[in-house]
């Protein structure tokens, strides 16, 4: 029996982070929590630290540091604050798997550090691959770091590829729920509210990804994520709207065979599989009963009503820093929409505007991504201001 796998859970207070800790609860003989980090949710982080007693706890927002340190002073736990502390901590030699469950661009720096330290990455932060997929995949090869997807669609594809090492992928069929506004007209989309957008029909997720799912930006991100994870061209990725979210994605091979992975819409399974791969762990979670669904349907996405999906194809086709520009603009626009400062359709307008204005670069290095991210965020913010 091997020793327990030691996990670093980045973004432990978010939806994926909490479910990762619940997975540790369910398999205490297999996993232990070594490092947890959060951005702002200090109370939740302290509560988790007391429960799991990890070696290290880090709060990204430095203004909460004293509160964290004082709350845990009676325990043998090291506490730190700031993004650089997170990027340093993931390289600690005792860590086996780094679960990247933080939101957005903030995932890039610690993911790079973890890869350079040769850690296995359970990748839940898709923005990292959207922003710098080329750099990340090169580094992962160079440092022999495994990247195991947590995203349900990519976990499905990954599972379909087990045993197919010598069979190239002909096509990936990436399924999308279509989100809460699948049937809305353009006119109706102009008037949807924050609360409407946060009501996802199938999946319970954090706020940012729920908005990205409603705009289909999330599916655009996932197309880019699939390109880098599985080494395919965007033209080999077909997006299919499947409102029941039972078929989590599919792979077509040269002989015409299509493999799919099915399951209930529950992130627990892909999280568990990423942590236990190549083993499958027994689970008492609710199993899929196809009879309960009766019909599974599939349709084409409408890129006119949901232009962000088209912009993602445009961005990856241009390559360079364009996906980074798109991601930064989207982060700013989604935050503004969640604050009720802009309307739903302004999210796509902001992204398009920013993609047309920020300087394009064909072969960015790490520092260029950092600069592009700042420049694009500024450009998007100014555009949002101009809408008032
Ligand atoms: Mg997904």
Coordinates of C-alpha atoms and ligand atoms in Angstrom, one line a residue:
X1 CA 0.0 0.0 0.0
X2 CA 1.4 3.4 -1.0
X3 CA 1.3 6.3 1.3
X4 CA -1.6 8.7 1.0
X5 CA -1.5 11.2 -1.9
X6 CA -0.8 14.7 -0.6
X7 CA -2.9 17.3 -2.2
X8 CA -2.5 21.1 -2.7
X9 CA -5.9 22.5 -3.3
X10 CA -5.7 26.0 -4.9
X11 CA -9.0 27.7 -4.5
X12 CA -10.2 25.4 -1.8
X13 CA -13.2 27.6 -0.8
X14 CA -14.7 27.6 -4.4
X15 CA -17.1 25.0 -5.8
X16 CA -14.5 22.6 -7.1
X17 CA -12.2 23.2 -4.1
X18 CA -15.0 22.2 -1.6
X19 CA -15.9 19.1 -3.6
X20 CA -12.2 18.1 -3.7
X21 CA -12.1 18.3 0.1
X22 CA -15.3 16.3 0.3
X23 CA -13.6 13.7 -1.9
X24 CA -10.8 13.6 0.7
X25 CA -13.5 13.0 3.4
X26 CA -14.9 10.1 1.4
X27 CA -11.4 8.4 0.9
X28 CA -9.3 9.3 4.0
X29 CA -7.0 6.4 3.5
X30 CA -6.1 7.6 0.0
X31 CA -5.7 11.3 0.2
X32 CA -4.6 14.0 2.6
X33 CA -4.7 17.8 2.4
X34 CA -1.3 19.4 2.5
X35 CA -1.9 22.9 1.3
X36 CA -5.1 25.0 0.8
X37 CA -5.4 28.5 -0.6
X38 CA -8.3 31.0 -1.1
X39 CA -8.6 34.4 -2.7
X40 CA -10.9 36.3 -0.3
X41 CA -13.1 33.8 1.6
X42 CA -11.2 34.1 4.8
X43 CA -13.8 32.6 7.2
X44 CA -14.3 29.6 5.1
X45 CA -10.6 29.1 4.7
X46 CA -10.0 29.2 8.5
X47 CA -12.8 26.7 9.0
X48 CA -11.3 24.3 6.4
X49 CA -7.8 24.8 8.0
X50 CA -9.1 23.8 11.4
X51 CA -10.9 20.8 10.0
X52 CA -8.1 19.4 7.7
X53 CA -5.1 20.7 9.6
X54 CA -2.9 21.0 6.4
X55 CA 0.8 21.9 6.7
X56 CA 0.3 25.2 4.9
X57 CA -2.6 27.7 4.4
X58 CA -2.4 30.8 2.2
X59 CA -4.8 33.6 1.6
X60 CA -4.2 35.4 -1.7
X61 CA -5.6 38.8 -0.5
X62 CA -2.9 40.1 1.9
X63 CA -5.3 42.2 3.9
X64 CA -6.7 39.1 5.6
X65 CA -3.3 37.8 6.6
X66 CA -3.4 38.9 10.3
X67 CA -6.8 37.4 10.7
X68 CA -5.6 34.1 9.2
X69 CA -2.5 34.0 11.3
X70 CA -4.3 34.8 14.6
X71 CA -7.1 32.3 14.0
X72 CA -4.6 29.4 13.4
X73 CA -1.9 30.5 15.9
X74 CA -2.7 27.6 18.3
X75 CA -2.2 25.0 15.5
X76 CA 1.0 23.7 13.9
X77 CA 0.0 25.2 10.5
X78 CA 2.2 27.6 8.5
X79 CA 0.4 30.6 7.2
X80 CA 1.3 33.0 4.3
X81 CA -0.4 35.6 2.1
X82 CA -0.2 36.8 -1.5
X83 CA 0.0 35.3 -5.0
X84 CA 3.7 34.8 -4.9
X85 CA 3.5 32.7 -1.7
X86 CA 1.0 30.4 -3.5
X87 CA 3.4 30.1 -6.5
X88 CA 6.3 29.2 -4.2
X89 CA 4.3 26.8 -2.0
X90 CA 3.1 24.5 -4.8
X91 CA 6.7 23.5 -5.4
X92 CA 7.1 22.0 -1.9
X93 CA 8.6 18.5 -2.2
X94 CA 5.9 16.7 -0.1
X95 CA 3.1 17.7 -2.5
X96 CA 2.0 15.0 -5.0
X97 CA -1.0 16.5 -6.8
X98 CA -1.8 20.2 -7.3
X99 CA -5.6 20.8 -7.9
X100 CA -5.9 24.1 -9.7
X101 CA -9.4 25.1 -8.8
X102 CA -9.0 28.9 -8.6
X103 CA -10.8 31.2 -11.0
X104 CA -9.4 33.0 -14.0
X105 CA -6.0 34.3 -15.0
X106 CA -4.7 34.0 -11.4
X107 CA -4.2 30.2 -12.1
X108 CA -1.4 30.8 -14.6
X109 CA 1.6 31.6 -12.3
X110 CA 1.1 28.8 -9.8
X111 CA 0.3 26.2 -12.5
X112 CA 3.6 27.1 -14.2
X113 CA 5.5 26.7 -11.0
X114 CA 3.9 23.4 -10.1
X115 CA 4.7 22.0 -13.6
X116 CA 8.3 23.1 -13.3
X117 CA 8.4 21.2 -10.0
X118 CA 7.2 18.1 -11.8
X119 CA 3.9 17.9 -9.9
X120 CA 0.9 16.1 -11.2
X121 CA -1.7 18.8 -12.1
X122 CA -5.4 18.1 -11.6
X123 CA -6.5 20.9 -13.9
X124 CA -9.7 22.7 -13.0
X125 CA -8.6 26.2 -14.0
X126 CA -9.3 26.1 -17.7
X127 CA -8.3 29.8 -18.1
X128 CA -4.7 28.7 -17.7
X129 CA -4.8 26.8 -21.0
X130 CA -6.9 29.4 -22.7
X131 CA -4.4 32.2 -21.8
X132 CA -1.1 30.3 -22.4
X133 CA -1.9 26.8 -23.7
X134 CA 1.2 26.5 -25.9
X135 CA 3.6 27.5 -23.0
X136 CA 1.9 25.2 -20.5
X137 CA 1.9 22.1 -22.8
X138 CA 5.6 22.7 -23.7
X139 CA 6.5 23.1 -20.1
X140 CA 4.5 20.0 -19.1
X141 CA 6.5 17.9 -21.7
X142 CA 9.8 19.4 -20.7
X143 CA 9.3 18.8 -17.0
X144 CA 7.4 15.5 -17.4
X145 CA 4.4 16.8 -15.4
X146 CA 1.1 15.0 -16.0
X147 CA -1.9 17.2 -16.5
X148 CA -5.2 15.4 -15.7
X149 CA -8.4 17.3 -16.6
X150 CA -11.1 17.9 -14.0
X151 CA -13.5 19.7 -16.4
X152 CA -16.3 17.2 -16.9
X153 CA -16.0 17.3 -20.7
X154 CA -12.3 16.9 -20.8
X155 CA -12.4 14.2 -18.2
X156 CA -14.9 12.4 -20.5
X157 CA -12.5 12.7 -23.4
X158 CA -9.6 11.6 -21.3
X159 CA -11.5 8.5 -20.2
X160 CA -12.5 7.7 -23.8
X161 CA -8.8 7.8 -24.7
X162 CA -7.7 5.2 -22.1
X163 CA -6.4 2.2 -24.1
X164 CA -6.2 4.2 -27.3
X165 CA -2.6 5.3 -27.2
X166 CA -1.8 4.2 -30.7
X167 CA -5.1 5.4 -32.2
X168 CA -5.2 9.0 -33.2
X169 CA -8.2 11.1 -32.5
X170 CA -10.3 11.8 -35.6
X171 CA -12.7 14.2 -34.0
X172 CA -13.7 15.4 -30.5
X173 CA -17.4 15.9 -30.0
X174 CA -17.6 18.4 -27.1
X175 CA -21.1 18.6 -25.6
X176 CA -22.6 21.8 -24.2
X177 CA -25.8 22.1 -22.1
X178 CA -26.6 25.3 -23.9
X179 CA -27.1 27.1 -20.6
X180 CA -30.3 28.8 -19.3
X181 CA -30.9 30.9 -22.4
X182 CA -30.7 28.2 -25.0
X183 CA -34.2 29.0 -26.3
X184 CA -34.0 32.8 -25.9
X185 CA -34.3 35.1 -28.9
X186 CA -31.8 37.9 -29.4
X187 CA -34.4 40.4 -28.1
X188 CA -35.0 38.3 -24.9
X189 CA -31.2 38.1 -24.3
X190 CA -31.0 41.9 -24.1
X191 CA -33.1 41.8 -21.0
X192 CA -31.9 38.8 -19.0
X193 CA -30.7 39.6 -15.4
X194 CA -27.9 38.5 -13.3
X195 CA -30.2 36.1 -11.3
X196 CA -31.6 34.6 -14.6
X197 CA -28.0 33.9 -15.7
X198 CA -27.0 32.4 -12.4
X199 CA -29.8 29.8 -12.6
X200 CA -28.0 27.0 -14.6
X201 CA -30.4 24.2 -15.6
X202 CA -28.1 21.2 -14.8
X203 CA -24.9 22.1 -13.1
X204 CA -24.3 23.7 -9.7
X205 CA -21.0 25.8 -10.1
X206 CA -19.3 29.0 -9.1
X207 CA -20.6 32.4 -10.3
X208 CA -18.0 33.1 -12.9
X209 CA -18.3 29.8 -14.8
X210 CA -22.1 29.9 -14.5
X211 CA -22.1 33.2 -16.4
X212 CA -19.6 31.8 -18.9
X213 CA -21.9 28.9 -19.4
X214 CA -24.8 31.2 -20.1
X215 CA -22.9 33.1 -22.8
X216 CA -21.2 29.9 -24.2
X217 CA -17.8 31.5 -23.5
X218 CA -17.3 28.5 -21.3
X219 CA -17.7 26.2 -24.3
X220 CA -15.3 28.4 -26.3
X221 CA -12.8 28.1 -23.5
X222 CA -13.3 24.3 -23.4
X223 CA -12.7 24.0 -27.1
X224 CA -9.3 25.8 -26.6
X225 CA -8.6 23.6 -23.5
X226 CA -9.3 20.5 -25.6
X227 CA -7.0 21.6 -28.4
X228 CA -4.1 21.9 -26.0
X229 CA -4.9 18.9 -23.7
X230 CA -5.4 16.4 -26.6
X231 CA -3.2 17.9 -29.4
X232 CA -6.0 18.4 -31.9
X233 CA -6.9 21.3 -34.3
X234 CA -10.0 23.4 -33.6
X235 CA -11.4 22.1 -36.9
X236 CA -11.4 18.6 -35.3
X237 CA -13.6 19.8 -32.4
X238 CA -17.3 19.7 -33.0
X239 CA -19.6 21.5 -30.4
X240 CA -22.9 19.8 -29.9
X241 CA -25.6 21.2 -27.6
X242 CA -27.0 18.4 -25.4
X243 CA -29.4 20.0 -22.9
X244 CA -29.6 16.9 -20.6
X245 CA -25.8 17.0 -19.7
X246 CA -25.6 13.2 -19.6
X247 CA -23.2 12.5 -22.4
X248 CA -20.2 14.4 -21.1
X249 CA -18.3 14.3 -24.4
X250 CA -17.2 11.9 -27.2
X251 CA -14.2 10.9 -29.3
X252 CA -14.5 9.6 -32.8
X253 CA -11.7 7.4 -34.2
X254 CA -10.5 6.6 -37.7
X255 CA -12.7 3.6 -38.1
X256 CA -15.8 5.7 -37.4
X257 CA -16.2 4.3 -33.8
X258 CA -17.4 7.0 -31.4
X259 CA -16.7 6.5 -27.7
X260 CA -18.6 8.5 -25.1
X261 CA -18.6 8.8 -21.3
X262 CA -21.9 9.2 -19.6
X263 CA -22.9 10.1 -16.1
X264 CA -25.1 12.3 -13.9
X265 CA -24.2 16.0 -14.1
X266 CA -22.1 15.9 -10.9
X267 CA -18.5 17.2 -10.7
X268 CA -17.7 14.6 -8.0
X269 CA -16.9 11.9 -10.5
X270 CA -14.4 13.9 -12.7
X271 CA -12.7 15.2 -9.5
X272 CA -12.4 11.7 -8.0
X273 CA -11.1 10.3 -11.3
X274 CA -8.5 13.0 -11.6
X275 CA -7.2 12.2 -8.1
X276 CA -7.3 8.4 -8.4
X277 CA -6.4 8.0 -12.1
X278 CA -5.7 5.4 -13.5
X279 CA -7.8 3.6 -10.8
X280 CA -11.5 4.0 -10.5
X281 CA -12.8 4.3 -6.9
X282 CA -16.0 2.8 -5.7
X283 CA -18.7 5.4 -4.9
X284 CA -22.1 5.5 -3.3
X285 CA -23.1 8.7 -5.2
X286 CA -26.4 8.5 -7.2
X287 CA -25.8 6.4 -10.3
X288 CA -27.1 7.2 -13.8
X289 CA -30.5 5.7 -14.7
X290 CA -31.0 6.3 -18.4
X291 CA -34.7 5.3 -18.1
X292 CA -35.2 8.5 -16.0
X293 CA -34.2 10.6 -19.0
X294 CA -36.1 8.8 -21.8
X295 CA -34.7 11.1 -24.5
X296 CA -31.3 12.5 -25.0
X297 CA -31.2 15.3 -27.7
X298 CA -28.4 16.9 -29.7
X299 CA -28.4 20.1 -31.7
X300 CA -26.0 22.7 -33.2
X301 CA -25.0 25.7 -31.2
X302 CA -26.2 29.1 -32.5
X303 CA -23.1 31.3 -32.7
X304 CA -25.1 34.3 -33.8
X305 CA -27.1 34.5 -30.6
X306 CA -24.0 33.4 -28.6
X307 CA -21.1 35.2 -30.4
X308 CA -18.5 34.5 -27.7
X309 CA -18.3 30.9 -29.0
X310 CA -17.4 32.2 -32.4
X311 CA -14.9 34.7 -30.9
X312 CA -13.1 31.8 -29.2
X313 CA -12.7 30.0 -32.6
X314 CA -11.4 33.3 -34.1
X315 CA -9.0 33.8 -31.2
X316 CA -7.5 30.4 -31.3
X317 CA -7.2 30.6 -35.1
X318 CA -5.2 33.8 -34.7
X319 CA -3.3 32.3 -31.9
X320 CA -0.5 34.3 -30.1
X321 CA -1.8 36.4 -27.3
X322 CA -5.3 36.7 -28.8
X323 CA -6.9 34.0 -26.5
X324 CA -5.2 35.9 -23.5
X325 CA -6.8 39.1 -24.7
X326 CA -10.2 37.4 -25.0
X327 CA -9.9 35.9 -21.6
X328 CA -8.9 39.1 -19.8
X329 CA -11.8 41.1 -21.4
X330 CA -14.2 38.3 -20.5
X331 CA -13.1 38.3 -16.9
X332 CA -13.6 42.1 -16.6
X333 CA -17.0 41.9 -18.4
X334 CA -18.3 39.0 -16.3
X335 CA -17.3 40.8 -13.1
X336 CA -19.1 44.0 -14.3
X337 CA -22.2 41.9 -15.2
X338 CA -22.2 40.2 -11.8
X339 CA -22.0 43.7 -10.3
X340 CA -25.0 44.7 -12.5
X341 CA -23.0 47.4 -14.1
X342 CA -23.6 46.1 -17.7
X343 CA -26.2 44.0 -19.5
X344 CA -25.8 40.4 -20.6
X345 CA -25.1 41.2 -24.3
X346 CA -22.5 43.8 -23.3
X347 CA -20.2 40.9 -22.2
X348 CA -19.7 39.8 -25.9
X349 CA -19.5 43.5 -27.0
X350 CA -16.7 44.1 -24.5
X351 CA -14.7 41.0 -25.6
X352 CA -15.0 41.9 -29.3
X353 CA -14.0 45.5 -28.7
X354 CA -11.0 44.5 -26.7
X355 CA -9.9 41.8 -29.2
X356 CA -9.9 44.5 -31.9
X357 CA -7.8 47.0 -30.0
X358 CA -5.1 45.4 -27.9
X359 CA -1.8 44.9 -29.7
X360 CA -1.5 41.4 -31.3
X361 CA 1.6 39.4 -30.8
X362 CA 2.3 36.1 -32.6
X363 CA 4.8 34.5 -30.2
X364 CA 4.3 35.7 -26.7
X365 CA 6.5 34.7 -23.8
X366 CA 5.4 34.6 -20.2
X367 CA 6.1 38.3 -19.6
X368 CA 4.1 39.2 -22.7
X369 CA 1.1 37.3 -21.3
X370 CA 1.4 39.3 -18.1
X371 CA 1.5 42.6 -20.0
X372 CA -1.3 41.6 -22.4
X373 CA -3.5 40.6 -19.5
X374 CA -3.0 44.0 -17.9
X375 CA -3.5 45.9 -21.1
X376 CA -6.6 44.0 -22.1
X377 CA -8.2 44.4 -18.7
X378 CA -7.6 48.2 -18.9
X379 CA -9.1 48.4 -22.4
X380 CA -12.1 46.3 -21.4
X381 CA -12.7 48.5 -18.3
X382 CA -12.5 51.7 -20.3
X383 CA -15.0 50.3 -22.8
X384 CA -17.4 49.4 -19.9
X385 CA -17.0 52.9 -18.5
X386 CA -17.9 54.3 -22.0
X387 CA -21.2 52.4 -22.0
X388 CA -22.6 54.5 -19.1
Ligands
LIG1 MG1 -17.1 21.9 -18.4

